[in-house]
Coordinates of C-alpha atoms in Angstrom, one line a residue:
X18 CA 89.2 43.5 195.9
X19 CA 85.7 43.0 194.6
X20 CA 82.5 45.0 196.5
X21 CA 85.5 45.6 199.7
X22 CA 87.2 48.4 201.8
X23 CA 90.7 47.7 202.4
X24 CA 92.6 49.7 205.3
X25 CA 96.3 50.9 204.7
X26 CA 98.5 53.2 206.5
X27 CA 99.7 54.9 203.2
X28 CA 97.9 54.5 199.9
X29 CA 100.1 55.3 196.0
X30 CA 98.6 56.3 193.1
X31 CA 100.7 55.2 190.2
X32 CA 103.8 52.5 190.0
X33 CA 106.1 55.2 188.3
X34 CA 109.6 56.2 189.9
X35 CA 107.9 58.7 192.6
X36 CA 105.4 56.0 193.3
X37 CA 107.8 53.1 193.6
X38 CA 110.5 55.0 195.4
X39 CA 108.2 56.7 197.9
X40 CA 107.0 53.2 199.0
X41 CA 110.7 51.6 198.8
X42 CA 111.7 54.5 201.4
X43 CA 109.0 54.0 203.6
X44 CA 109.7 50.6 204.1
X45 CA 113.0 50.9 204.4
X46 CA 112.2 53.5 207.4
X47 CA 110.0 51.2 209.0
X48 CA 112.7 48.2 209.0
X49 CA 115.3 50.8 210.4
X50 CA 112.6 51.9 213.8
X51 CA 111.3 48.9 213.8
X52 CA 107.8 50.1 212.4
X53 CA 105.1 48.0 210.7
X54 CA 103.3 51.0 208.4
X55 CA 101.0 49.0 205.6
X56 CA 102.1 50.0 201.9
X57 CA 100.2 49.6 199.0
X58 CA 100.4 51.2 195.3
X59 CA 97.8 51.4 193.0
X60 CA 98.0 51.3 189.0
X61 CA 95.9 51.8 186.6
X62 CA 98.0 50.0 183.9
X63 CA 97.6 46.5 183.6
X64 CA 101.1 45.4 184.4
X65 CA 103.9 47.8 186.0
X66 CA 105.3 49.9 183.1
X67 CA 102.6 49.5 181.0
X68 CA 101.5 53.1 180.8
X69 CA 105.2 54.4 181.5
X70 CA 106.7 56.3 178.6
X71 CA 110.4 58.5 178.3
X72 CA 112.9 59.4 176.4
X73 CA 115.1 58.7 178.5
X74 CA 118.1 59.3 179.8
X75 CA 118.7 59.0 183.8
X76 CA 121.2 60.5 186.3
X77 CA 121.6 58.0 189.0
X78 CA 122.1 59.7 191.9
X79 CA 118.5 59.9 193.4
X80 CA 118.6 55.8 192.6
X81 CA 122.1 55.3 194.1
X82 CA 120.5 57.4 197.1
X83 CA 117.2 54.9 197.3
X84 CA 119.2 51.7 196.8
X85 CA 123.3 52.0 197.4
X86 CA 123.6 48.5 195.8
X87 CA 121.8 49.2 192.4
X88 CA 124.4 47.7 190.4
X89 CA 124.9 44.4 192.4
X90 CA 121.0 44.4 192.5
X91 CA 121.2 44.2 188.4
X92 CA 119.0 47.5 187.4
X93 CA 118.4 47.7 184.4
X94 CA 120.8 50.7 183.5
X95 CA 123.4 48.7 181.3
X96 CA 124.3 52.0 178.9
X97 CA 126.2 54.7 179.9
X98 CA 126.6 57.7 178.1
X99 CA 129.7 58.0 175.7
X100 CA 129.0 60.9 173.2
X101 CA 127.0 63.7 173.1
X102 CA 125.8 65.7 170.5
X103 CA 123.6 69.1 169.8
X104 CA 122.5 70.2 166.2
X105 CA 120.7 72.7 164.6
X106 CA 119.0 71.4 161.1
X107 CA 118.1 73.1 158.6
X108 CA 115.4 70.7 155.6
X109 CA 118.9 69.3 154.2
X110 CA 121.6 69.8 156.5
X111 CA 122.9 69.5 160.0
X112 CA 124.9 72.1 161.9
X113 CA 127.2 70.6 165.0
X114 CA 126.8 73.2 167.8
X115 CA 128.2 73.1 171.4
X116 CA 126.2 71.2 173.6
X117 CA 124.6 73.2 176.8
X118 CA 125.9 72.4 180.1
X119 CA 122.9 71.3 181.6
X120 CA 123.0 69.1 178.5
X121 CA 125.5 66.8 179.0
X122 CA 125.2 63.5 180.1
X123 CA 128.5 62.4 181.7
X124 CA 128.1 59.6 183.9
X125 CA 124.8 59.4 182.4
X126 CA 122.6 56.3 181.5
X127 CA 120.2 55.8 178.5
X128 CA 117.5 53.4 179.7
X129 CA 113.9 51.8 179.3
X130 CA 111.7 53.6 182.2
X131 CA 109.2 50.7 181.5
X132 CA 112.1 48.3 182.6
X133 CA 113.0 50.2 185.6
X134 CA 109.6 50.5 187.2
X135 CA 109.3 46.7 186.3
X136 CA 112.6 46.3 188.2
X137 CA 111.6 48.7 191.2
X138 CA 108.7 46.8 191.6
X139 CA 110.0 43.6 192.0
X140 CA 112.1 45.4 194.9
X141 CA 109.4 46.7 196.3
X142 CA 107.2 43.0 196.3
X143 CA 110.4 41.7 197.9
X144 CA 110.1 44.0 200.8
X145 CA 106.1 43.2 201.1
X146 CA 104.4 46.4 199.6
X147 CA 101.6 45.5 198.0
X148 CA 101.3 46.1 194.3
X149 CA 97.7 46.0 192.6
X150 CA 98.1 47.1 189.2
X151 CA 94.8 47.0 186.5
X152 CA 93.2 49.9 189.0
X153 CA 92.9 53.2 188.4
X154 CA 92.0 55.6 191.7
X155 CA 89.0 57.4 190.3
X156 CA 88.0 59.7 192.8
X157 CA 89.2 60.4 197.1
X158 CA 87.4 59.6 200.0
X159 CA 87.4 62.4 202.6
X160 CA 86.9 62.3 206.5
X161 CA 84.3 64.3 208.8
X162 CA 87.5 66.8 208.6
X163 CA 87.5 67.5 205.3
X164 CA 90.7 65.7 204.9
X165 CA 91.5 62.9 202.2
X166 CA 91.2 59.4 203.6
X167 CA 92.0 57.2 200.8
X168 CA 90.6 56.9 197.4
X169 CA 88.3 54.7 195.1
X170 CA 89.6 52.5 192.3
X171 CA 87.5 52.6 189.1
X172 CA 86.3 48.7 187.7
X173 CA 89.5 46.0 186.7
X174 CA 88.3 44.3 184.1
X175 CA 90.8 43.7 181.9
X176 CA 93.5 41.0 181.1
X177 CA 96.8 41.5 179.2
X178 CA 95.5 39.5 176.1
X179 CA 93.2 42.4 176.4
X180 CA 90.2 40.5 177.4
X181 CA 87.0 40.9 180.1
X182 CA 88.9 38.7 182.8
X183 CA 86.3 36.0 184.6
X184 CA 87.2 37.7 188.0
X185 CA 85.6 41.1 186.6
X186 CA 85.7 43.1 189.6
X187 CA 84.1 46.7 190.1
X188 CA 85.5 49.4 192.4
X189 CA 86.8 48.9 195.6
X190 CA 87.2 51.7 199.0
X191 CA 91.0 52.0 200.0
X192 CA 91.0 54.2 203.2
X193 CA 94.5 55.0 203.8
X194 CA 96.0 57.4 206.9
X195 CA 98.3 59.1 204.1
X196 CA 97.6 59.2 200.3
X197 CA 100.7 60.1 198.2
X198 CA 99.7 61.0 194.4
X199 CA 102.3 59.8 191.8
X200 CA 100.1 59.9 188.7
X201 CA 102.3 61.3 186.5
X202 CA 101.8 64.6 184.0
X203 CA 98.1 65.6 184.2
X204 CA 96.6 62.9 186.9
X205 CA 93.2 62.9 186.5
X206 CA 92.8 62.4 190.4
X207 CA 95.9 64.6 190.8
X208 CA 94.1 67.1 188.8
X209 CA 91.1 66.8 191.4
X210 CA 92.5 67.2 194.6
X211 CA 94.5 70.6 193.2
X212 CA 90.9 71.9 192.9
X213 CA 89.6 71.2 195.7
X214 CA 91.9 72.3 197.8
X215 CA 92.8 75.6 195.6
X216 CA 96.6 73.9 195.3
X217 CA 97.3 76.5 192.5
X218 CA 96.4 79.7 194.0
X219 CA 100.0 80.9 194.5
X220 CA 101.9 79.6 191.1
X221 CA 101.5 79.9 188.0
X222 CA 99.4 78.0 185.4
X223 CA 101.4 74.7 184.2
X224 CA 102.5 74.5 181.1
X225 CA 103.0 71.3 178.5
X226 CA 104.4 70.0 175.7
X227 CA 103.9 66.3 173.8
X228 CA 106.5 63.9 173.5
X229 CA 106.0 61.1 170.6
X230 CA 108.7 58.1 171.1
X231 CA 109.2 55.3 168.2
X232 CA 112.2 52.4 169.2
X233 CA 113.6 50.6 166.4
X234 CA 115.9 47.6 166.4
X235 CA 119.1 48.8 163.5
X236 CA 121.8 46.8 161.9
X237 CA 124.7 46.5 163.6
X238 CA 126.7 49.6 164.3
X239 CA 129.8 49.8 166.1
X240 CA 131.1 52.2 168.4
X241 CA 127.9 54.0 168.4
X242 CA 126.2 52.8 172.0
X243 CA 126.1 55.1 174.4
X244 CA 125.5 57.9 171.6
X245 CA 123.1 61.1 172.8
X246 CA 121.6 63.3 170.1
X247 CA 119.7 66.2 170.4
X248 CA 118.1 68.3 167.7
X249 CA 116.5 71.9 167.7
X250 CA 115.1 73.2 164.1
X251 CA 113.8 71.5 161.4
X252 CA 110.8 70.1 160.7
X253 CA 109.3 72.8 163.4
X254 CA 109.0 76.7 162.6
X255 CA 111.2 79.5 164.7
X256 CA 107.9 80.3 166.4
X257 CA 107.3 76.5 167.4
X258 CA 109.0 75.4 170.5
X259 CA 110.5 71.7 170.5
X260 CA 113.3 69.4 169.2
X261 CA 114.1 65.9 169.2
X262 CA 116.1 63.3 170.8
X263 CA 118.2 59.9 169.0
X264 CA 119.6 57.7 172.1
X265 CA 121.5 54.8 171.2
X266 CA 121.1 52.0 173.2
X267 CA 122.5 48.5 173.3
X268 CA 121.7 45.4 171.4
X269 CA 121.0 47.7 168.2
X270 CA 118.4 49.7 169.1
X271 CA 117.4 53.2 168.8
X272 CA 115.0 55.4 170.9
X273 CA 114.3 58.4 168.8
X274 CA 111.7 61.3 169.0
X275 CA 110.1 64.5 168.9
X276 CA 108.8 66.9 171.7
X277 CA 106.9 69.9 170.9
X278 CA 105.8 72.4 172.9
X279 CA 102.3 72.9 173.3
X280 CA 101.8 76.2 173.4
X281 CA 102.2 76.2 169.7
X282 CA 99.6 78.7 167.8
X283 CA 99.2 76.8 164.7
X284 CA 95.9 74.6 164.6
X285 CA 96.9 72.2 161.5
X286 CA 100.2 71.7 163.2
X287 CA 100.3 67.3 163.8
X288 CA 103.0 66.0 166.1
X289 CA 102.7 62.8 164.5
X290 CA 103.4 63.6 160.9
X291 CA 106.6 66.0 162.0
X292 CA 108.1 63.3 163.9
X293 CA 108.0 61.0 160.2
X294 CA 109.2 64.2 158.9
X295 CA 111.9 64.4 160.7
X296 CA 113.3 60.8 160.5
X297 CA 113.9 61.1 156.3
X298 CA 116.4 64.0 157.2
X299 CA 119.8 63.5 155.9
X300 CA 121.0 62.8 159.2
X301 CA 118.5 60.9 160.3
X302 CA 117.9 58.5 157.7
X303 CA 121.2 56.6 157.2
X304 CA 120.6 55.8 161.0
X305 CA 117.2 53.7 160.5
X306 CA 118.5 52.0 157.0
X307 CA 117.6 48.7 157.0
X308 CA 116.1 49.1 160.2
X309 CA 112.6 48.2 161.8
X310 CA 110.8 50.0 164.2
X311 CA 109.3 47.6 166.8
X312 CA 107.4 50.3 169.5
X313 CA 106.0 53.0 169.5
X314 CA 103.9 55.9 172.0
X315 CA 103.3 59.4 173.1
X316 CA 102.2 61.1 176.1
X317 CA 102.4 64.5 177.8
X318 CA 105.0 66.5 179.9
X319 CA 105.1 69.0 181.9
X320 CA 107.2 71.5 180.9
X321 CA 105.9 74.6 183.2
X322 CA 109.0 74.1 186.3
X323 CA 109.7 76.4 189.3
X324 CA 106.8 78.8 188.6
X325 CA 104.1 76.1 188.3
X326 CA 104.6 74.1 191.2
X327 CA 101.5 74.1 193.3
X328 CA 101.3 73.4 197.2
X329 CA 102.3 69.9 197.0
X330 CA 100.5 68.8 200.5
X331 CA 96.7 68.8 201.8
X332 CA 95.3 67.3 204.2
X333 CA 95.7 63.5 204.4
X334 CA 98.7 63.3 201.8
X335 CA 101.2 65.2 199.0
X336 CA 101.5 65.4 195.5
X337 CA 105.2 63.8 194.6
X338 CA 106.8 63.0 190.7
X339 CA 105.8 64.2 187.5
X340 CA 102.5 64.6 188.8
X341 CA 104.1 67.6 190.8
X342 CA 105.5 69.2 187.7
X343 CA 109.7 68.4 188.5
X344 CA 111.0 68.1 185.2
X345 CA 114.1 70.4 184.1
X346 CA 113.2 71.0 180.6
X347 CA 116.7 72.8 180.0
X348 CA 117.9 69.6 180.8
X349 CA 115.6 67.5 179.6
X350 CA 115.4 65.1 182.8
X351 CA 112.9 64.4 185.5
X352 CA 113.5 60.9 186.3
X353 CA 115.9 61.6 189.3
X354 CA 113.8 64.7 190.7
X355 CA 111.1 61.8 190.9
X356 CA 112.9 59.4 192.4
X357 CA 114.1 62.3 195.0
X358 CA 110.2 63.3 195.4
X359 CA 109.5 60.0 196.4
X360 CA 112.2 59.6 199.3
X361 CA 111.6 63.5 200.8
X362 CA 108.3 62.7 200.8
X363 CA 108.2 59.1 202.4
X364 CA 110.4 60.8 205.2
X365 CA 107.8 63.3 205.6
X366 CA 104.8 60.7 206.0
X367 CA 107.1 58.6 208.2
X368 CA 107.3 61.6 210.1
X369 CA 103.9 61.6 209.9
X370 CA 102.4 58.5 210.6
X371 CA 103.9 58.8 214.3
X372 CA 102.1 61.8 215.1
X373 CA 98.4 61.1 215.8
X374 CA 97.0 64.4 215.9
X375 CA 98.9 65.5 212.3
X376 CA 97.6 65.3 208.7
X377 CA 99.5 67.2 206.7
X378 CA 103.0 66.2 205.9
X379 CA 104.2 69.5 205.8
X380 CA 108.2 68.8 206.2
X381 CA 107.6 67.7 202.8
X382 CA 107.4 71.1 201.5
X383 CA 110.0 72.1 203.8
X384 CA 112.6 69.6 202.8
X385 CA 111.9 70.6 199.3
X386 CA 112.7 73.9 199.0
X387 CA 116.2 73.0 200.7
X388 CA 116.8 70.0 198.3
X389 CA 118.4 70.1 195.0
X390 CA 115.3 69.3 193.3
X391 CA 113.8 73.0 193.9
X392 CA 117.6 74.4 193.5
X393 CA 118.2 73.2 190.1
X394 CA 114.9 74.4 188.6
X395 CA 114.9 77.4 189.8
X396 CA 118.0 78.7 188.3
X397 CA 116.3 77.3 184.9
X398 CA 112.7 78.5 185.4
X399 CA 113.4 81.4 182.3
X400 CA 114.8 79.6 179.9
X401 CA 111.4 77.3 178.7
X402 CA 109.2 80.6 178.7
X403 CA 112.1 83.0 177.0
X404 CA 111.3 80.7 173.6
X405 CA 107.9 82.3 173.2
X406 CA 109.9 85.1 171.7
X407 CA 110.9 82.3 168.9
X408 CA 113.9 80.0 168.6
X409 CA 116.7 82.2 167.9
X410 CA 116.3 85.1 171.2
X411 CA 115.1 82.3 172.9
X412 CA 118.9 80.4 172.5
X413 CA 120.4 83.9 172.9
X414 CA 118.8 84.2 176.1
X415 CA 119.4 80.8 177.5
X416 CA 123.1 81.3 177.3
X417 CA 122.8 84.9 178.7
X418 CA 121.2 83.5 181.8
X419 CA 123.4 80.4 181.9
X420 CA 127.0 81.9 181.4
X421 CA 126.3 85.4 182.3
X422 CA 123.7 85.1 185.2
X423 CA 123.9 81.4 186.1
X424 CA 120.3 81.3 186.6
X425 CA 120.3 83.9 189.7
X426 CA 118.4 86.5 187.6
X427 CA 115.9 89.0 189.6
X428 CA 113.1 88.3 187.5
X429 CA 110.8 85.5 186.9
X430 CA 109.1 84.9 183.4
X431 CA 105.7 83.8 183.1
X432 CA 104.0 81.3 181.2
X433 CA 101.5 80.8 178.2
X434 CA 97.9 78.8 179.1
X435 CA 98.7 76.2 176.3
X436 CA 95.0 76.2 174.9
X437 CA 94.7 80.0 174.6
X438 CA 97.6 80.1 172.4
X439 CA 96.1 78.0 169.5
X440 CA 95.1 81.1 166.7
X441 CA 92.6 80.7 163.9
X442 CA 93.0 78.9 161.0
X443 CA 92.2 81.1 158.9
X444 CA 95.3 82.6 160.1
X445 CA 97.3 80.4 159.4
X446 CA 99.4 78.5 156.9
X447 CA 98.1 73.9 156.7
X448 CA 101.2 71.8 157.4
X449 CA 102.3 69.7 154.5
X450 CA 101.0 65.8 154.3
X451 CA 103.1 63.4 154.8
X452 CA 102.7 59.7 152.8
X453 CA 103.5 57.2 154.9
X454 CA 106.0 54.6 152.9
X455 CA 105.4 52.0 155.4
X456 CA 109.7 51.4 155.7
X457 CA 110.9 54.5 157.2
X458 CA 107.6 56.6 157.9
X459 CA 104.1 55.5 159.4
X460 CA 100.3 56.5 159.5
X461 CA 98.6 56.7 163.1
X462 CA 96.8 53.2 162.9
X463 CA 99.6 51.3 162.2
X464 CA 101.6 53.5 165.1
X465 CA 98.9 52.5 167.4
X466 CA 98.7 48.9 166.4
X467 CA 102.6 48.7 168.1
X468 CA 101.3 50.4 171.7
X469 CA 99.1 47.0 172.3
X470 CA 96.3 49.8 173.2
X471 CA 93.2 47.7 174.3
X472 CA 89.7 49.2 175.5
X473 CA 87.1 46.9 176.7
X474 CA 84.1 48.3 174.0
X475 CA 81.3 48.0 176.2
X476 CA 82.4 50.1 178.9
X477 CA 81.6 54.1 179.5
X478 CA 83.6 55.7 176.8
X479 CA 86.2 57.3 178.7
X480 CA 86.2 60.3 176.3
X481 CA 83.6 62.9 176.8
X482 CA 82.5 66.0 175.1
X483 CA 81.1 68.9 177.7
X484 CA 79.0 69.9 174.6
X485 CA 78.8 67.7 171.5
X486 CA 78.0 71.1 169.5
X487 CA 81.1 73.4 170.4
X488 CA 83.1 70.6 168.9
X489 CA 82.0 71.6 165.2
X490 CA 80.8 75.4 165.6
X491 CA 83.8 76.0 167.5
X492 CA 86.3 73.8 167.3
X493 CA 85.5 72.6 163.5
X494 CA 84.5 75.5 162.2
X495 CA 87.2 78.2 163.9
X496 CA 90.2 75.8 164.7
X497 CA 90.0 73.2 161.7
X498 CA 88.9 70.5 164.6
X499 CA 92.9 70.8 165.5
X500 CA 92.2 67.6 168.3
X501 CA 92.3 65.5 165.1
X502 CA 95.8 66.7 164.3
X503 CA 97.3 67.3 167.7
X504 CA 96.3 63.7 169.0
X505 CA 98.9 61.2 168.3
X506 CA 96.9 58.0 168.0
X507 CA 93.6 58.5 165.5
X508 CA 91.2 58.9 168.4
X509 CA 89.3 61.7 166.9
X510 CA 87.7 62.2 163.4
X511 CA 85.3 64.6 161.8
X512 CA 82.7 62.2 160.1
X513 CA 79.7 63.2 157.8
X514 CA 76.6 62.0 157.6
X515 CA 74.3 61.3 154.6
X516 CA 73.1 65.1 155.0
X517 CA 77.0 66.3 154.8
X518 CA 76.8 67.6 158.2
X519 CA 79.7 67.1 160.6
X520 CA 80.1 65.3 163.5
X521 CA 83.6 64.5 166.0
X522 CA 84.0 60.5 165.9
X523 CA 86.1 60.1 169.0
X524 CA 87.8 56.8 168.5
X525 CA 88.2 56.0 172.5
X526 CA 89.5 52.5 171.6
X527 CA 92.8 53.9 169.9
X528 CA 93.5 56.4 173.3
X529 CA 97.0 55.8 174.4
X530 CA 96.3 57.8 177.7
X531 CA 98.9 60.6 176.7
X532 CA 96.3 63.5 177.8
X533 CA 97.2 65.5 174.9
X534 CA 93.6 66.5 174.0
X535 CA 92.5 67.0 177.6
X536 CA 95.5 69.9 177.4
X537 CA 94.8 71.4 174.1
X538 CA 91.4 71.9 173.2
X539 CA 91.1 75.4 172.6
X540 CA 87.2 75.7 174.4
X541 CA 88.2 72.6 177.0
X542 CA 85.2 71.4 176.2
X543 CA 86.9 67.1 176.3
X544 CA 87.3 65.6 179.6
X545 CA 89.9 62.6 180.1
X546 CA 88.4 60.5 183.0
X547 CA 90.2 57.1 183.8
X548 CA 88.6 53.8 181.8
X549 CA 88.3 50.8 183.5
X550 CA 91.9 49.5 185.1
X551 CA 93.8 47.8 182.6
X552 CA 93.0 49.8 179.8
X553 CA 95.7 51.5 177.4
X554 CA 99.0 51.1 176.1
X555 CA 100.8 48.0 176.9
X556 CA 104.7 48.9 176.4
X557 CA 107.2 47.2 177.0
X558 CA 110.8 48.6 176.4
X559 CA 109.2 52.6 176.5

C-alpha cells in the first residue's frame, strides 16, 4: 500500500464487532443477488483485537442473527452465564441486593472481545474481505460534491515485536463509494466527520465514563464459572458515578474491573489506584489469593445513550458501533447493539450501492429507529443522568422508572459535558495513596508493561498540547494537573527543572489509546491524533 490509491466500493474504519459484521453482511448480500461489491476494513491496531478492550459479557442474538451457525463455526463464546449477583459495599462489608432486570444475564455469555473480533475476522478473510490491519484512517477524502470519498491511512510502520518493519510504508489514498466508521468510543476520524457535517446539532453532548480491566489466572475453583458480579459503592463517593464488574470465566480466570463515570467533580480522583482499592475488599480478596494477574488495560466508553446520538449518515457513508454511542449503560452491554449496527447498516449501503445517483444511506437511520437497538435505550436514557443527584436517588429513581414507568416517562433528562464538571482543588478533599504490594495491587508502569504498548520513538508524538502554558497555569495550578491522575497508564507527569519550575512530561510511549485525557481535560487544551498504525496496546485475551 506504499505511495498508492486503492479503489473500493465500501471502505471500514476499525475491525471491531460493527466493523467486522457490517462487512460480513455485505458480503453475504452480495452472494445472495449475485453482486461483486469490494470490501475492505481498515485497522489501526497491529493485529485484529489488538486495541479491543471489554468487560464483557454478550447477548448473542445480533451474532446468531449475522451467522445462524455460530456454534458449529466454534466462536469463541464457550461460558454461559450461571449466577448473578449485585452488591452494595460498604470499606469492610458486602450487602447482597436484588439484581436489576436489565441486569441479568440469562442465556448470557462472558467472553474475550479480542478473541471474537480475531474469530470474526478469520470469517470475514474466508469470504474475501480484505483485512489491512497496522493503519489507522487519519483524515477523509471528499468529492467535487462535498461528499466523503474514502479516507487516508496514517504511516504502518510497526511490527508485533514492536519494531520499524523493513517494508516501512507511509500513507496510502483509499477512495471508497461508501465509507462506514466503526472506530469505536471517541474516533479520532469519527470525531471529524461529526464536525464537519454538524452531526450533533440535534442531540445532546455525549457523555463518558473509563473502564480499567485487569485478567488474572486463579487457583482452581469449582462451581464458580459462569459467575457475574457487579458492585456499586465502595471505593467511590455517593457523588461519584461507577461500579465494578468480577466475571468468571473458564480455565481459572477472572476478568475484573472498575468503571467510573467521568463526569466526576473531584480533580485528585485516579481510576487506577481505586480499581487496586477495590480488589483488597473483603470480598474481593479471597477471590485473587494465590492468584496472578496476567493482563491488563483501560479505555473509554460512551455512556451518554438515546439523547447523544448524532445523525449517524452524511454524505458518502454512516457512523455504526460504539463509535455511534449504542451502549445501554443500565445494562451494561453494547456488544450486540454493535453487531446489529453493523447489519442495518450494510443493508442500507447494499441498498445503496445499487443506486447511482444516491449517497447517503439514509434507510440506515430509518431502520434504526424501528429496530430494537433505538427501543431499548430509549426506555433507559434517564437512568445514567438521574445519578448526578448521587448514588442513593439515583437507585431510587432507576427503579421508579423501571417498575413504575417502564421507561415510557414524558421527560428526557439531560446530560453533564464531562470536562466542565471537574471543580477546583482547592475544593476538594486528595484521594488516599495507595502502595502497591506487587501480589495483589500494582503501580501504572508495571500495569502498562502487561498491555505490550509499543511506540515507535522517532515518530510525531501523537500527544499534543494546544498551549504548553495552560497545562501548568491552568491545569497545574487550578486542577492539581488532574490528567496525571485520571490517565490510566503514566503518560503524563509534572517534571521540574533545575529552576523548580514546572513543566507536563507527556509520556506518549506508555499511551494505551483509551482517550481518557482527550475527554477530561478540564481547558481541552490535549488533542489525541492517531500514531503511526501499529502502535498501542497489544492484547490478547481483553
Amino acid at each position: 500500500m506504499a505511495n498508492e490509491s486503492m479503489n473500493y466500493d465500501v471502505v471500514i474504519v476499525g475491525a471491531g464487532p460493527a466493523g467486522l459484521s457490517a462487512a460480513i453482511r455485505l458480503k453475504q448480500l452480495c452472494q445472495k443477488h449475485d453482486k461483486d461489491f469490494s470490501i475492505c476494513i481498515l485497522e489501526k491496531g497491529i493485529e485484529v483485537g489488538a486495541h479491543i478492550l471489554s468487560g464483557a459479557v454478550i447477548e448473542p442474538g445480533a451474532l446468531t442473527e449475522l451467522m445462524p451457525d455460530w456454534q458449529q463455526k466454534n466462536a469463541p463464546l464457550q461460558t454461559q452465564v450461571q449466577h448473578d449477583y449485585f452488591y452494595y459495599l460498604s470499606q469492610r462489608k458486602a450487602f447482597r441486593m436484588p439484581t436489576p432486570p436489565q441486569m441479568k444475564n440469562k442465556n448470557n455469555y462472558i467472553i474475550s472481545l479480542s478473541k471474537l473480533c480475531r474469530w470474526l475476522a478469520q470469517q470475514a478473510q474466508d469470504i474475501d474481505i480484505d483485512i489491512f490491519p497496522g493503519f489507522a484512517a487519519t483524515k477523509a477524502l471528499y468529492n467535487d460534491k462535498q461528499a466523503v470519498a474514502g479516507i487516508v491511512t496514517g504511516e504502518m510502520g510497526i511490527d508485533k515485536a514492536g519494531k520499524r518493519t523493513a517494508q516501512y510504508q507511509p500513507g496510502a489514498e483509499i477512495f471508497a463509494r461508501q465509507t462506514l466508521l466503526a472506530e469505536g468510543c471517541r474516533g479520532s476520524l469519527t470525531e471529524q466527520i461529526i464536525q464537519q457535517y454538524h452531526l450533533r446539532q440535534h442531540c445532546l453532548p455525549q457523555t463518558y465514563a473509563i473502564g480499567i480491566k485487569e485478567l488474572w489466572q486463579i487457583k482452581p475453583t469449582p462451581n464458580k464459572t459462569g459467575t457475574v458480579i457487579h458492585t456499586i459503592g465502595w471505593p467511590l463517593d455517593q457523588k461519584t458515578y461507577g461500579g465494578s464488574f468480577i466475571y468468571h470465566l473458564a480455565e481459572n480466570k477472572i476478568a475484573l474491573g472498575l468503571v467510573i463515570g467521568l463526569d466526576y467533580q473531584n480533580p485528585w480522583l485516579n481510576p487506577f489506584t481505586e480499581l487496586q482499592r477495590f480488589k483488597t475488599h473483603p470480598l474481593v480478596q479471597p477471590m485473587l489469593d494465590q492468584g496472578q494477574r496476567i493482563a491488563y488495560g483501560a479505555r473509554a466508553l460512551n455512556e451518554g445513550g438515546y439523547q447523544s446520538i448524532p445523525k449517524l449518515t452524511f454524505p458518502g457513508g454512516a457512523i455504526i458501533g460504539d463509535a455511534a454511542g449504542f451502549i445501554n449503560v443500565p445494562k451494561i452491554k453494547g456488544i450486540h447493539n454493535a453487531i446489529k449496527s453493523g447489519i442495518l447498516a450494510a443493508d442500507a449501503v447494499f441498498e445503496t450501492l445499487q443506486q447511482t445517483s444516491q449517497t447517503e444511506a439514509f434507510s440506515y437511520e430509518k431502520n434504526l429507529q424501528q429496530s430494537a437497538i433505538i427501543q431499548e435505550l430509549h426506555r433507559v436514557r434517564n437512568i445514567r443522568p438521574a445519578f448526578r443527584w448521587g448514588l442513593w436517588p439515583g437507585l431510587a429513581y432507576s427503579a421508579i422508572d423501571t417498575y413504575i414507568f417502564r421507561g415510557k416517562t414524558p421527560w428526557t433528562f439531560k446530560h453533564h459535558i464531562d470536562h466542565q464538571c471537574l471543580k477546583k482543588a482547592v475544593q476538594c478533599k486528595k484521594t488516599n495513596d495507595l502502595k502497591a504490594d506487587g501480589t495483589l495491587t500494582f503501580d501504572k508502569l508495571s500495569s502498562v508493561y502487561l498491555t505490550n504498548t509499543y511506540h515507535e520513538e522517532n515518530q510525531p508524538p501523537h500527544l499534543k498540547l494546544k498551549d504548553a502554558q495552560i497545562a501548568i497555569n491552568v491545569n497545574l495550578k487550578q486542577y492539581a494537573s488532574p490528567e496525571q491522575f485520571y490517565c490510566p497508564a503514566a503518560v503524563y507527569e509534572i517534571v521540574y527543572d533545575t529552576d523548580n519550575q514546572a513543566k507536563l512530561q507527556i509520556n506518549a510511549q506508555n499511551c494505551i489509546h483509551c482517550k481518557v485525557c482527550d475527554i477530561k481535560d478540564p481547558t481541552q487544551n490535549i488533542i489525541w491524533t492517531p500514531p503511526e498504525g501499529g502502535g498501542g496496546p497489544q492484547y490478547q485475551e481483553m
